[in-house]
Amino acid sequence: MSLYSKNSQLNILVIFSILILVGSLSLPIAESRNVQILKRKTTIDYPAISCRKHTAVLTEFGGVGDGKTLNTKAFQSAIANLSQHASDGGAQLIVPPGKWLTGSFNLTSHFTLFLQEGAVLLASQNEADFPIIDILPSYGREQNFSDGRYASLIIGMNLTDVVITGNNGTIDGQGAPWWEKYKKGLFKATRPFLIEILHTSQLQISNITLTNSPSWHVHPIYCSNVVIEGVTILAPVEVPNTDGINPDSCTNVRIEDVYIVSGDDCIAIKSGWDQYGIKYGMPTQHLVIRRLTCISPDSATIALGSEMSGGIQDVRAEDITAINTQSAVRIKTAPGRGGYIKDIFVRRMTLKTMKYVFWVSGAYKTHVDNGYDPNALAEINNINYRDIVAENVNITGSLSGFEKDPFTGFCISNATITLSETAKKVQWNCTYIEGVSNNVTPKPCDLLPQKDTRCSFPEDKLPIETVPMKTCSFKKLFL
Ligand SMILES: *[C@@H]1O[C@H](CO)[C@@H](O)[C@H](O)[C@H]1NC(C)=O
Ligand SMILES: *[C@@H]1O[C@H](CO)[C@@H](O)[C@H](O)[C@H]1NC(C)=O
Ligand SMILES: *[C@@H]1O[C@H](CO)[C@@H](O)[C@H](O)[C@H]1NC(C)=O
Ligand SMILES: *[C@@H]1O[C@H](CO)[C@@H](O)[C@H](O)[C@H]1NC(C)=O
Ligand SMILES: *[C@@H]1O[C@H](CO)[C@@H](O)[C@H](O)[C@H]1NC(C)=O
Ligand SMILES: *[C@@H]1O[C@H](CO)[C@@H](O)[C@H](O)[C@H]1NC(C)=O
Ligand SMILES: *[C@@H]1O[C@H](CO)[C@@H](O)[C@H](O)[C@H]1NC(C)=O
Ligand SMILES: *[C@@H]1O[C@H](CO)[C@@H](O)[C@H](O)[C@H]1NC(C)=O
Ligand SMILES: *[C@@H]1O[C@H](CO)[C@@H](O)[C@H](O)[C@H]1NC(C)=O
């Protein structure tokens, strides 16, 4: 069956019914309406931060969507070719329905990668298709791996105005051999991510499905003005480090309408590691997360840290749902990290089947190397949680700061936690923290005394929340 026959049948049906419908109207109106309907049905429309003047299809560059032919060269030459249009209205590369096997490739500026419905990018399982690239300056030696790190499947480096979108097309990392080899401790380099975008401003990732990454799924690092929305991320819950989205040393980020099932944190907010992150000094700040649904039995819905040495500030999370997940919005740091986590606002969480609701720890003791300063202690302050309903919970709150440097400014209000049959006797365990609570059950620890307050959530909107979206399109018949 031709790839478009279903749609063409639909088109004919629609046009036919419209013709009958408008039969009673005068001819010129009917004609103009037909032209409009035809136009609508032969183009694909999509919302994006910028539209493109030039369009190309992967097959023009030798792409073969049979699931077996390697398309790395097709992607690389298509993008090299389309980069010529960066200063002339930009370009969009359409990936049609099919299975497109590929190794790592780089994106370009003023560029859109569009995955049509039924388009699946399959990541090669051959390590040689992922070159070894430079370590990240804010992380030092990548997780102690002497050989550095593998390039991600899709890389964007030092770009402006990049869109990865589609009609829910899929990028499948085919991570199984990577997970197995990692579990056996056989790697000398850090596994590839599915998408990594560095030093880029104006980034949109939307309306796609990402699955089975060898490691993290989406890693924007040193970026600004990032919109991630309508993204589904699916990985087996038992595989290592398959984090969903990791905003890392980024400013002005909006993550909305995402559904994540993962073997690690659904979203992990980071900003570099120990002395390397402190030196690089680039925080993650002004981040909005909204309408996230998470399933992650061994990790957090949203983790702040543990690599947070450049600082994390002004995070606003709302309308968060977690099911069968280890914790909700978790803070993790360790002596040596330095940095700060402050001005964190969380409201409207619905949690079902959780090990922890509130989990804050200063004892997440993994280090890049022994060069860290044990006296570099994070400042944790102004952490607000309100309007929370949780069911089937084992432990309500475990909050522990540093003896030499207590975590301050906690506020928890309007939280109703219902315990599981296996719930621990001690529901709250607080050490070296300061804060207040209001209308919280079960009754919080003494370090969170009752105060008649509603924990704050900013009233203003961040600029990234009001970024205008244009309606872009390309002609279906073009294919
Ligand atoms: C790439 O760009 C050049 C110059 O703009 C153009 O002439 C050529 O046809 C393009 N190549 C392909 C394979 O489309
Ligand atoms: C991507 O671009 C970077 C920086 O220019 C380069 O080092 C790297 O080799 C490129 N990777 C691929 C797969 O082309
Ligand atoms: C990208 O930008 C960073 C920061 O400005 C710079 O250090 C790095 O060399 C640039 N990389 C490339 C490949 O241009
Ligand atoms: C996109 O595809 C995924 C995987 O098939 C599916 O779970 C999800 O519901 C789809 N999303 C939309 C908006 O259609
Ligand atoms: C993209 O996803 C958003 C949010 O899920 C949805 O509102 C929108 O209709 C989708 N757009 C397309 C072109 O699929
Ligand atoms: C709650 O504790 C029980 C007993 O230890 C355990 O089996 C269960 O997995 C825990 N629930 C979660 C969500 O971790
Ligand atoms: C990195 O090396 C340090 C010191 O040798 C060690 O303590 C730490 O566990 C290592 N980290 C990882 C992730 O392997
Ligand atoms: C308490 O939280 C629940 C759940 O989010 C919400 O429905 C309710 O309106 C909140 N109550 C107040 C007084 O804000
Ligand atoms: C409470 O937390 C502290 C610090 O993390 C820990 O040492 C202690 O064992 C915990 N107590 C209980 C009863 O879980």
Coordinates of C-alpha atoms and ligand atoms in Angstrom, one line a residue:
M1 CA 0.0 0.0 0.0
S2 CA 1.3 3.4 -0.9
L3 CA 2.3 5.5 2.1
Y4 CA -0.2 8.2 1.2
S5 CA -3.1 6.2 -0.1
K6 CA -4.9 6.3 3.2
N7 CA -4.7 10.1 3.3
S8 CA -5.6 10.4 -0.4
Q9 CA -8.7 8.4 0.2
L10 CA -9.5 10.6 3.0
N11 CA -8.9 13.7 0.9
I12 CA -11.1 12.4 -1.9
L13 CA -13.8 11.7 0.7
V14 CA -13.6 15.1 2.3
I15 CA -13.5 16.9 -1.0
F16 CA -16.5 14.9 -2.3
S17 CA -18.6 15.6 0.8
I18 CA -17.6 19.3 0.6
L19 CA -18.7 19.4 -3.1
I20 CA -22.1 18.0 -2.2
L21 CA -22.4 20.3 0.8
V22 CA -21.6 23.4 -1.2
G23 CA -23.7 22.3 -4.2
S24 CA -26.4 24.8 -3.3
L25 CA -24.0 27.8 -3.0
S26 CA -23.0 30.0 -5.9
L27 CA -20.1 28.6 -7.9
P28 CA -17.3 31.2 -7.2
I29 CA -17.7 30.6 -3.4
A30 CA -17.7 26.9 -3.9
E31 CA -14.6 27.0 -5.9
S32 CA -12.7 29.1 -3.5
R33 CA -13.7 26.8 -0.7
N34 CA -12.6 23.8 -2.6
V35 CA -9.2 25.4 -3.2
Q36 CA -8.9 26.1 0.5
I37 CA -9.9 22.5 1.5
L38 CA -7.5 21.1 -1.1
K39 CA -4.7 23.3 0.2
R40 CA -5.4 22.3 3.8
K41 CA -5.4 18.6 3.0
T42 CA -2.2 18.6 0.9
T43 CA -0.1 20.4 3.4
I44 CA 1.1 19.4 6.9
D45 CA 0.7 22.3 9.3
Y46 CA 2.7 22.5 12.6
P47 CA 3.4 25.0 15.3
A48 CA 7.0 26.2 15.7
I49 CA 9.0 29.2 16.9
S50 CA 10.1 29.9 13.3
C51 CA 9.0 28.6 9.9
R52 CA 11.4 27.9 7.1
K53 CA 11.7 29.1 3.5
H54 CA 13.4 26.0 2.1
T55 CA 12.2 22.4 2.3
A56 CA 13.9 19.1 1.4
V57 CA 13.1 15.4 2.0
L58 CA 15.7 13.0 3.3
T59 CA 15.2 10.7 0.2
E60 CA 16.7 13.5 -2.0
F61 CA 20.0 12.9 -0.3
G62 CA 19.9 9.1 -0.8
G63 CA 18.0 8.2 2.4
V64 CA 16.5 4.7 2.4
G65 CA 13.8 4.0 5.0
D66 CA 14.0 0.2 5.0
G67 CA 15.3 -0.1 8.6
K68 CA 18.6 -1.7 7.3
T69 CA 20.4 0.9 5.2
L70 CA 22.6 3.2 7.2
N71 CA 21.4 6.8 6.6
T72 CA 24.1 8.7 8.5
K73 CA 25.6 10.1 5.3
A74 CA 22.1 11.1 4.0
F75 CA 21.4 13.0 7.2
Q76 CA 24.9 14.6 7.2
S77 CA 24.8 15.7 3.6
A78 CA 21.2 16.9 3.8
I79 CA 22.0 19.1 6.8
A80 CA 25.3 20.3 5.3
N81 CA 23.4 21.2 2.1
L82 CA 20.5 22.9 4.0
S83 CA 22.9 24.9 6.2
Q84 CA 23.5 27.0 3.1
H85 CA 20.1 28.5 3.7
A86 CA 20.7 29.6 7.3
S87 CA 20.9 33.2 6.3
D88 CA 18.2 32.9 3.7
G89 CA 15.0 31.9 5.6
G90 CA 16.3 28.6 7.0
A91 CA 15.4 25.1 5.9
Q92 CA 13.3 22.1 7.0
L93 CA 14.3 18.5 6.5
I94 CA 11.3 16.2 6.2
V95 CA 11.7 12.6 7.3
P96 CA 8.9 10.6 5.6
P97 CA 7.2 7.5 7.0
G98 CA 9.7 4.6 7.1
K99 CA 12.5 3.2 9.3
W100 CA 15.6 5.3 9.0
L101 CA 18.6 3.7 10.5
T102 CA 21.4 6.2 11.4
G103 CA 24.5 7.0 13.4
S104 CA 25.3 10.3 15.0
F105 CA 24.7 13.5 13.0
N106 CA 24.9 17.3 13.7
L107 CA 22.2 19.8 13.2
T108 CA 22.6 23.4 11.9
S109 CA 21.1 26.8 12.6
H110 CA 17.7 28.1 11.4
F111 CA 16.8 24.5 10.8
T112 CA 13.8 22.2 11.5
L113 CA 13.9 18.4 11.5
F114 CA 10.4 17.2 10.9
L115 CA 9.4 13.5 11.6
Q116 CA 6.2 12.7 9.9
E117 CA 3.7 10.3 11.4
G118 CA 5.1 6.8 10.8
A119 CA 8.7 8.1 10.6
V120 CA 11.0 6.2 12.9
L121 CA 14.7 7.1 13.3
L122 CA 16.5 4.0 14.5
A123 CA 19.8 4.6 16.2
S124 CA 22.6 2.3 14.9
Q125 CA 23.8 -0.3 17.4
N126 CA 27.3 0.0 16.1
E127 CA 29.5 2.0 18.5
A128 CA 31.7 3.1 15.5
D129 CA 28.7 5.2 14.3
F130 CA 29.1 7.4 17.4
P131 CA 32.4 9.3 17.3
I132 CA 34.1 10.1 20.6
I133 CA 33.8 13.8 21.4
D134 CA 35.1 16.3 23.9
I135 CA 34.1 16.1 27.5
L136 CA 31.8 18.6 29.0
P137 CA 33.8 21.4 30.7
S138 CA 31.3 21.6 33.6
Y139 CA 31.7 17.9 34.3
G140 CA 35.4 17.3 34.0
R141 CA 36.3 13.7 33.2
E142 CA 32.9 12.3 32.2
Q143 CA 31.9 9.9 35.0
N144 CA 35.5 8.8 35.3
F145 CA 35.6 7.2 31.9
S146 CA 39.1 7.6 30.5
D147 CA 38.0 7.7 26.9
G148 CA 35.6 10.6 27.2
R149 CA 32.1 10.2 25.7
Y150 CA 30.3 9.0 22.7
A151 CA 28.5 11.7 20.6
S152 CA 24.8 11.6 20.9
L153 CA 22.5 10.4 18.1
I154 CA 21.4 14.0 17.3
I155 CA 23.8 16.8 18.2
G156 CA 23.4 20.5 18.0
M157 CA 26.4 22.6 18.8
N158 CA 26.7 26.4 19.0
L159 CA 23.5 27.0 17.0
T160 CA 20.6 29.4 16.9
D161 CA 16.9 28.6 16.2
V162 CA 16.6 24.8 16.0
V163 CA 13.4 22.8 15.9
I164 CA 13.0 19.0 16.2
T165 CA 9.3 18.2 15.7
G166 CA 6.8 16.1 13.8
N167 CA 3.4 14.4 13.9
N168 CA 4.5 12.2 16.7
G169 CA 7.2 10.5 14.7
T170 CA 9.7 8.4 16.8
I171 CA 13.4 8.4 17.6
D172 CA 14.3 5.0 18.9
G173 CA 17.7 4.7 20.5
Q174 CA 17.7 0.8 20.4
G175 CA 19.6 1.0 23.6
A176 CA 19.6 -2.7 24.7
P177 CA 23.2 -3.6 23.7
W178 CA 24.5 -0.4 25.4
W179 CA 22.6 -1.1 28.6
E180 CA 23.9 -4.7 28.7
K181 CA 27.5 -3.7 28.1
Y182 CA 27.2 -0.9 30.7
K183 CA 25.9 -3.2 33.3
K184 CA 28.9 -5.5 32.7
G185 CA 31.2 -2.4 33.3
L186 CA 32.7 -2.7 29.8
F187 CA 32.6 0.9 28.7
K188 CA 35.6 3.3 28.7
A189 CA 33.4 6.2 27.4
T190 CA 30.1 7.6 28.5
R191 CA 27.1 6.2 26.5
P192 CA 25.5 8.4 23.8
F193 CA 22.4 10.4 24.6
L194 CA 19.5 10.5 22.1
I195 CA 19.5 14.3 21.6
E196 CA 22.2 16.6 23.0
I197 CA 22.1 20.3 22.2
L198 CA 24.9 22.5 23.4
H199 CA 25.5 26.3 23.5
T200 CA 22.3 26.9 21.5
S201 CA 19.6 29.6 21.9
Q202 CA 16.0 29.2 20.6
L203 CA 15.5 25.4 20.7
Q204 CA 12.2 23.6 20.3
I205 CA 11.6 19.9 20.7
S206 CA 7.9 19.0 20.3
N207 CA 5.4 16.4 19.2
I208 CA 7.7 13.4 19.0
T209 CA 8.2 10.2 20.8
L210 CA 11.6 9.2 22.1
T211 CA 12.4 5.7 23.2
N212 CA 15.1 3.4 24.5
S213 CA 18.0 5.8 24.6
P214 CA 21.4 4.2 25.4
S215 CA 21.5 6.8 28.2
W216 CA 19.7 10.1 28.8
H217 CA 17.0 11.0 26.2
V218 CA 17.2 14.8 25.9
H219 CA 20.2 16.9 27.2
P220 CA 20.1 20.6 26.5
I221 CA 23.3 22.1 28.0
Y222 CA 24.5 25.7 28.0
C223 CA 21.3 26.7 26.2
S224 CA 18.8 29.4 26.5
N225 CA 15.2 29.9 25.4
V226 CA 14.2 26.2 25.2
V227 CA 10.7 24.9 24.6
I228 CA 10.0 21.2 25.0
E229 CA 6.4 20.1 24.6
G230 CA 4.1 17.3 23.6
V231 CA 6.9 14.8 23.9
T232 CA 6.5 11.1 25.0
I233 CA 9.6 9.4 26.4
L234 CA 9.5 5.6 27.0
A235 CA 12.2 3.4 28.3
P236 CA 12.0 0.1 30.3
V237 CA 11.9 1.0 34.0
E238 CA 14.8 -1.4 34.9
V239 CA 17.5 0.0 32.6
P240 CA 20.3 2.3 33.8
N241 CA 20.5 6.1 33.4
T242 CA 17.7 6.5 30.9
D243 CA 16.7 9.9 32.3
G244 CA 13.9 11.7 30.3
I245 CA 14.9 15.3 30.0
N246 CA 18.0 16.9 31.7
P247 CA 18.1 20.7 31.4
D248 CA 21.7 21.4 32.3
S249 CA 23.2 24.9 32.8
C250 CA 20.3 26.4 30.8
T251 CA 18.3 29.6 31.2
N252 CA 14.6 30.2 30.2
V253 CA 13.3 26.7 29.7
R254 CA 9.7 25.5 29.4
I255 CA 8.8 21.9 29.5
E256 CA 5.0 21.1 29.0
D257 CA 2.7 18.2 28.3
V258 CA 5.3 15.5 28.6
Y259 CA 4.7 11.8 29.4
I260 CA 7.8 10.0 30.6
V261 CA 8.4 6.3 31.7
S262 CA 12.0 5.8 32.6
G263 CA 14.6 3.7 34.5
D264 CA 15.9 7.0 36.0
D265 CA 14.7 10.5 36.8
C266 CA 11.9 11.7 34.5
I267 CA 13.3 15.2 34.6
A268 CA 16.7 15.9 36.2
I269 CA 17.8 19.5 36.5
K270 CA 21.5 19.9 36.6
S271 CA 24.4 22.4 36.3
G272 CA 27.8 20.7 36.4
W273 CA 29.7 18.6 38.8
D274 CA 32.0 19.5 41.8
Q275 CA 35.1 21.7 41.1
Y276 CA 34.5 21.6 37.3
G277 CA 30.9 22.8 37.7
I278 CA 31.8 25.4 40.3
K279 CA 34.6 26.8 37.9
Y280 CA 32.3 26.8 34.9
G281 CA 29.7 28.6 37.0
M282 CA 26.7 28.3 34.7
P283 CA 23.4 27.9 36.5
T284 CA 20.1 26.4 35.4
Q285 CA 17.5 29.1 36.0
H286 CA 14.0 30.3 35.0
L287 CA 12.6 26.9 34.3
V288 CA 8.9 26.0 34.0
I289 CA 7.6 22.4 34.1
R290 CA 4.0 21.9 33.6
R291 CA 1.7 18.9 33.0
L292 CA 4.3 16.3 33.4
T293 CA 3.2 12.7 33.9
C294 CA 6.0 10.4 35.2
I295 CA 6.4 6.7 35.9
S296 CA 9.8 5.9 37.4
P297 CA 9.8 3.2 40.2
D298 CA 13.5 3.7 41.1
S299 CA 13.9 7.5 40.7
A300 CA 12.4 10.9 40.9
T301 CA 9.6 12.7 39.1
I302 CA 11.8 15.8 39.1
A303 CA 15.3 15.7 40.5
L304 CA 17.3 18.8 41.3
G305 CA 20.9 17.6 41.2
S306 CA 22.9 15.8 42.2
E307 CA 25.2 17.6 39.8
M308 CA 24.2 21.2 40.6
S309 CA 27.5 22.9 41.2
G310 CA 26.7 25.9 38.8
G311 CA 23.5 26.5 40.8
I312 CA 19.8 26.0 40.2
Q313 CA 17.4 28.9 40.7
D314 CA 13.8 29.8 39.9
V315 CA 12.1 26.5 39.0
R316 CA 8.3 26.5 38.8
A317 CA 6.7 23.1 38.5
E318 CA 2.9 22.6 38.4
D319 CA 0.3 20.0 37.6
I320 CA 2.6 17.1 38.1
T321 CA 1.4 13.5 38.1
A322 CA 3.5 10.6 39.2
I323 CA 2.5 6.9 39.4
N324 CA 4.6 4.2 40.9
T325 CA 7.6 6.5 41.3
Q326 CA 10.2 6.6 44.0
S327 CA 9.9 10.3 44.9
A328 CA 8.3 13.6 43.7
V329 CA 10.5 16.7 43.5
R330 CA 13.7 15.5 45.0
I331 CA 16.8 17.6 46.0
K332 CA 20.1 15.9 46.1
T333 CA 23.6 17.3 46.7
A334 CA 26.8 16.4 48.5
P335 CA 29.8 18.1 50.2
G336 CA 32.0 19.2 47.3
R337 CA 29.2 20.3 45.0
G338 CA 29.1 23.9 46.1
G339 CA 26.5 25.9 44.2
Y340 CA 22.9 26.5 45.3
I341 CA 19.4 25.3 44.9
K342 CA 17.0 28.2 45.7
D343 CA 13.6 29.7 44.8
I344 CA 11.9 26.4 43.9
F345 CA 8.2 26.4 43.6
V346 CA 6.0 23.3 43.3
R347 CA 2.2 23.2 43.2
R348 CA -0.6 20.8 42.3
M349 CA 1.0 17.4 42.4
T350 CA -1.1 14.2 42.2
L351 CA 0.9 11.2 43.4
K352 CA -0.1 7.6 43.4
T353 CA 2.1 4.8 44.9
M354 CA 5.3 6.5 46.0
K355 CA 8.1 5.5 48.2
Y356 CA 8.8 9.1 49.3
V357 CA 6.8 12.3 48.8
F358 CA 9.4 14.8 50.1
W359 CA 13.0 13.7 49.8
V360 CA 15.9 16.1 50.3
S361 CA 19.4 14.8 50.9
G362 CA 22.9 16.2 51.2
A363 CA 24.6 12.8 51.1
Y364 CA 24.6 11.9 47.4
K365 CA 28.3 11.1 47.5
T366 CA 29.4 10.5 43.9
H367 CA 32.3 12.6 42.8
V368 CA 34.1 13.1 39.5
D369 CA 37.6 12.6 41.1
N370 CA 39.3 13.3 44.4
G371 CA 40.0 17.0 43.5
Y372 CA 36.7 18.3 45.0
D373 CA 36.7 20.6 48.0
P374 CA 34.8 18.9 50.9
N375 CA 34.0 22.4 52.3
A376 CA 32.2 23.5 49.2
L377 CA 28.6 23.1 50.6
A378 CA 25.5 23.9 48.6
E379 CA 23.2 26.7 49.7
I380 CA 19.6 25.3 49.8
N381 CA 17.0 27.9 50.4
N382 CA 13.4 28.9 49.7
I383 CA 11.9 25.6 48.7
N384 CA 8.1 25.7 48.4
Y385 CA 5.6 22.8 47.9
R386 CA 1.8 23.2 48.1
D387 CA -1.5 21.6 47.0
I388 CA -0.5 18.0 47.0
V389 CA -2.5 14.8 47.2
A390 CA -0.6 11.6 47.5
E391 CA -1.9 8.0 48.0
N392 CA -0.2 4.7 48.9
V393 CA 2.9 6.3 50.3
N394 CA 5.7 4.5 52.3
I395 CA 7.5 7.6 53.7
T396 CA 6.1 11.1 53.7
G397 CA 9.3 13.2 54.3
S398 CA 13.0 12.6 54.6
L399 CA 14.8 15.9 54.7
S400 CA 18.4 16.2 55.8
G401 CA 20.8 19.1 55.4
F402 CA 24.4 19.6 56.4
E403 CA 25.2 19.9 60.1
K404 CA 27.6 22.8 59.2
D405 CA 25.2 24.4 56.8
P406 CA 21.5 23.6 57.3
F407 CA 19.0 23.8 54.4
T408 CA 16.6 26.7 55.0
G409 CA 13.4 28.2 53.9
F410 CA 11.3 25.1 53.4
C411 CA 7.5 25.6 53.1
I412 CA 5.0 22.8 52.7
S413 CA 1.3 23.6 52.7
N414 CA -2.0 21.9 51.9
A415 CA -0.6 18.4 51.5
T416 CA -2.7 15.3 52.1
I417 CA -0.7 12.1 52.2
T418 CA -2.4 8.7 52.6
L419 CA -0.2 5.9 53.6
S420 CA 0.3 2.5 52.2
E421 CA -0.1 -0.8 54.2
T422 CA 3.7 -1.1 54.2
A423 CA 4.3 2.5 55.4
K424 CA 7.2 3.1 57.7
K425 CA 6.4 3.9 61.4
V426 CA 8.5 7.1 61.3
Q427 CA 6.8 9.2 58.6
W428 CA 9.0 12.3 58.9
N429 CA 12.8 12.3 59.4
C430 CA 14.2 15.9 59.5
T431 CA 17.8 16.8 60.3
Y432 CA 19.6 20.2 59.8
I433 CA 16.7 21.9 58.0
E434 CA 14.5 24.9 58.8
G435 CA 11.1 25.8 57.6
V436 CA 7.3 25.9 58.1
S437 CA 4.2 23.9 57.3
N438 CA 0.5 24.4 57.1
N439 CA -2.4 21.9 56.8
V440 CA -0.2 18.9 56.1
T441 CA -1.0 15.3 57.0
P442 CA 0.6 13.2 58.5
K443 CA 1.8 15.9 60.9
P444 CA 5.3 17.1 59.9
C445 CA 8.5 17.0 61.9
D446 CA 9.2 19.6 64.6
L447 CA 11.6 21.4 62.3
L448 CA 8.6 22.3 60.1
P449 CA 6.4 24.0 62.7
Q450 CA 2.8 25.0 61.8
K451 CA 2.4 28.5 60.5
D452 CA -0.7 30.1 59.0
T453 CA 0.6 30.4 55.5
R454 CA 0.2 29.4 51.9
C455 CA 3.5 28.6 50.4
S456 CA 4.4 30.9 47.6
F457 CA 4.2 30.3 43.8
P458 CA 5.2 33.3 41.5
E459 CA 2.3 35.2 40.0
D460 CA 4.3 36.6 37.1
K461 CA 5.0 34.8 33.8
L462 CA 8.5 34.1 32.6
P463 CA 9.3 35.3 29.0
I464 CA 9.6 31.7 27.8
E465 CA 6.0 31.1 28.7
T466 CA 4.7 33.6 26.1
V467 CA 7.0 32.7 23.2
P468 CA 4.8 33.1 20.1
M469 CA 4.3 30.0 18.0
K470 CA 3.8 30.4 14.2
T471 CA 1.9 27.9 12.0
C472 CA 4.4 26.4 9.6
S473 CA 3.6 24.1 6.8
F474 CA 5.0 22.1 3.9
K475 CA 3.3 20.5 0.9
K476 CA 2.5 16.9 1.2
L477 CA 2.4 16.5 -2.6
F478 CA 6.0 17.7 -2.6
L479 CA 6.8 14.1 -1.5
Ligands
LIG1 C1 22.7 21.0 -2.4 O1 22.8 22.4 -2.6 C2 23.3 22.8 -3.9 C3 23.6 24.3 -3.9 O2 22.6 25.0 -3.3 C4 22.3 22.3 -4.9 O3 22.6 22.8 -6.2 C5 22.2 20.8 -4.9 O4 21.2 20.4 -5.8 C6 21.9 20.3 -3.5 N1 22.1 18.9 -3.4 C7 21.1 18.0 -3.3 C8 21.5 16.6 -3.3 O5 19.9 18.4 -3.3
LIG2 C1 29.6 17.6 14.9 O1 30.2 18.9 15.0 C2 31.3 19.0 15.9 C3 31.7 20.4 16.0 O2 31.9 21.0 14.8 C4 32.4 18.0 15.4 O3 33.5 18.0 16.3 C5 31.9 16.6 15.2 O4 32.8 15.8 14.7 C6 30.6 16.6 14.4 N1 30.0 15.3 14.4 C7 29.6 14.6 13.4 C8 29.0 13.3 13.6 O5 29.6 15.1 12.3
LIG3 C1 31.0 26.5 21.1 O1 30.9 27.6 22.0 C2 31.7 27.5 23.2 C3 31.3 28.6 24.1 O2 31.3 29.8 23.5 C4 33.1 27.4 22.8 O3 33.9 27.2 23.9 C5 33.4 26.2 21.8 O4 34.7 26.2 21.4 C6 32.4 26.3 20.6 N1 32.5 25.1 19.9 C7 32.5 25.0 18.6 C8 32.6 23.6 18.0 O5 32.5 26.0 17.9
LIG4 C1 2.6 9.5 20.4 O1 3.0 8.2 20.3 C2 3.2 7.5 21.5 C3 3.9 6.2 21.2 O2 3.2 5.5 20.3 C4 1.9 7.4 22.2 O3 2.0 6.7 23.4 C5 1.3 8.8 22.4 O4 0.1 8.8 23.0 C6 1.3 9.6 21.1 N1 0.9 10.9 21.4 C7 0.0 11.6 20.7 C8 -0.2 13.0 21.1 O5 -0.6 11.1 19.8
LIG5 C1 1.6 18.9 19.4 O1 1.4 18.6 20.8 C2 0.6 19.6 21.4 C3 0.6 19.3 22.9 O2 0.4 17.9 23.2 C4 -0.8 19.5 20.8 O3 -1.6 20.5 21.4 C5 -0.7 19.8 19.4 O4 -2.0 19.7 18.7 C6 0.3 18.9 18.7 N1 0.5 19.4 17.3 C7 0.7 18.6 16.3 C8 0.9 19.3 15.0 O5 0.6 17.4 16.4
LIG6 C1 6.8 0.5 49.8 O1 7.4 -0.5 50.6 C2 7.2 -1.8 50.3 C3 7.7 -2.7 51.4 O2 9.1 -2.4 51.6 C4 7.8 -2.1 48.9 O3 7.5 -3.4 48.5 C5 7.2 -1.1 47.9 O4 7.9 -1.3 46.7 C6 7.4 0.3 48.4 N1 6.7 1.2 47.5 C7 7.3 2.0 46.6 C8 6.5 2.8 45.7 O5 8.6 2.1 46.6
LIG7 C1 35.2 8.4 40.2 O1 36.4 8.3 40.9 C2 36.4 8.6 42.3 C3 37.8 8.6 42.9 O2 38.5 7.6 42.3 C4 35.5 7.5 43.0 O3 35.3 7.8 44.3 C5 34.1 7.6 42.3 O4 33.2 6.6 42.8 C6 34.1 7.5 40.8 N1 32.9 7.8 40.2 C7 32.2 7.0 39.3 C8 30.9 7.5 38.8 O5 32.7 5.9 38.9
LIG8 C1 -5.4 22.1 48.3 O1 -4.9 21.2 47.3 C2 -5.9 20.6 46.5 C3 -5.2 19.7 45.5 O2 -4.3 20.4 44.6 C4 -6.7 21.7 45.8 O3 -7.8 21.1 45.1 C5 -7.3 22.6 46.8 O4 -8.0 23.7 46.1 C6 -6.2 23.2 47.7 N1 -6.8 24.0 48.8 C7 -6.5 25.3 48.9 C8 -7.2 25.9 50.1 O5 -5.8 25.9 48.2
LIG9 C1 17.0 10.0 59.6 O1 17.9 10.6 58.7 C2 19.2 10.6 59.1 C3 20.0 11.4 58.1 O2 19.8 11.0 56.8 C4 19.7 9.1 59.2 O3 21.0 9.1 59.6 C5 18.8 8.4 60.2 O4 19.1 7.0 60.1 C6 17.3 8.5 59.8 N1 16.4 8.0 60.8 C7 15.4 7.1 60.5 C8 14.6 6.7 61.7 O5 15.1 6.8 59.4

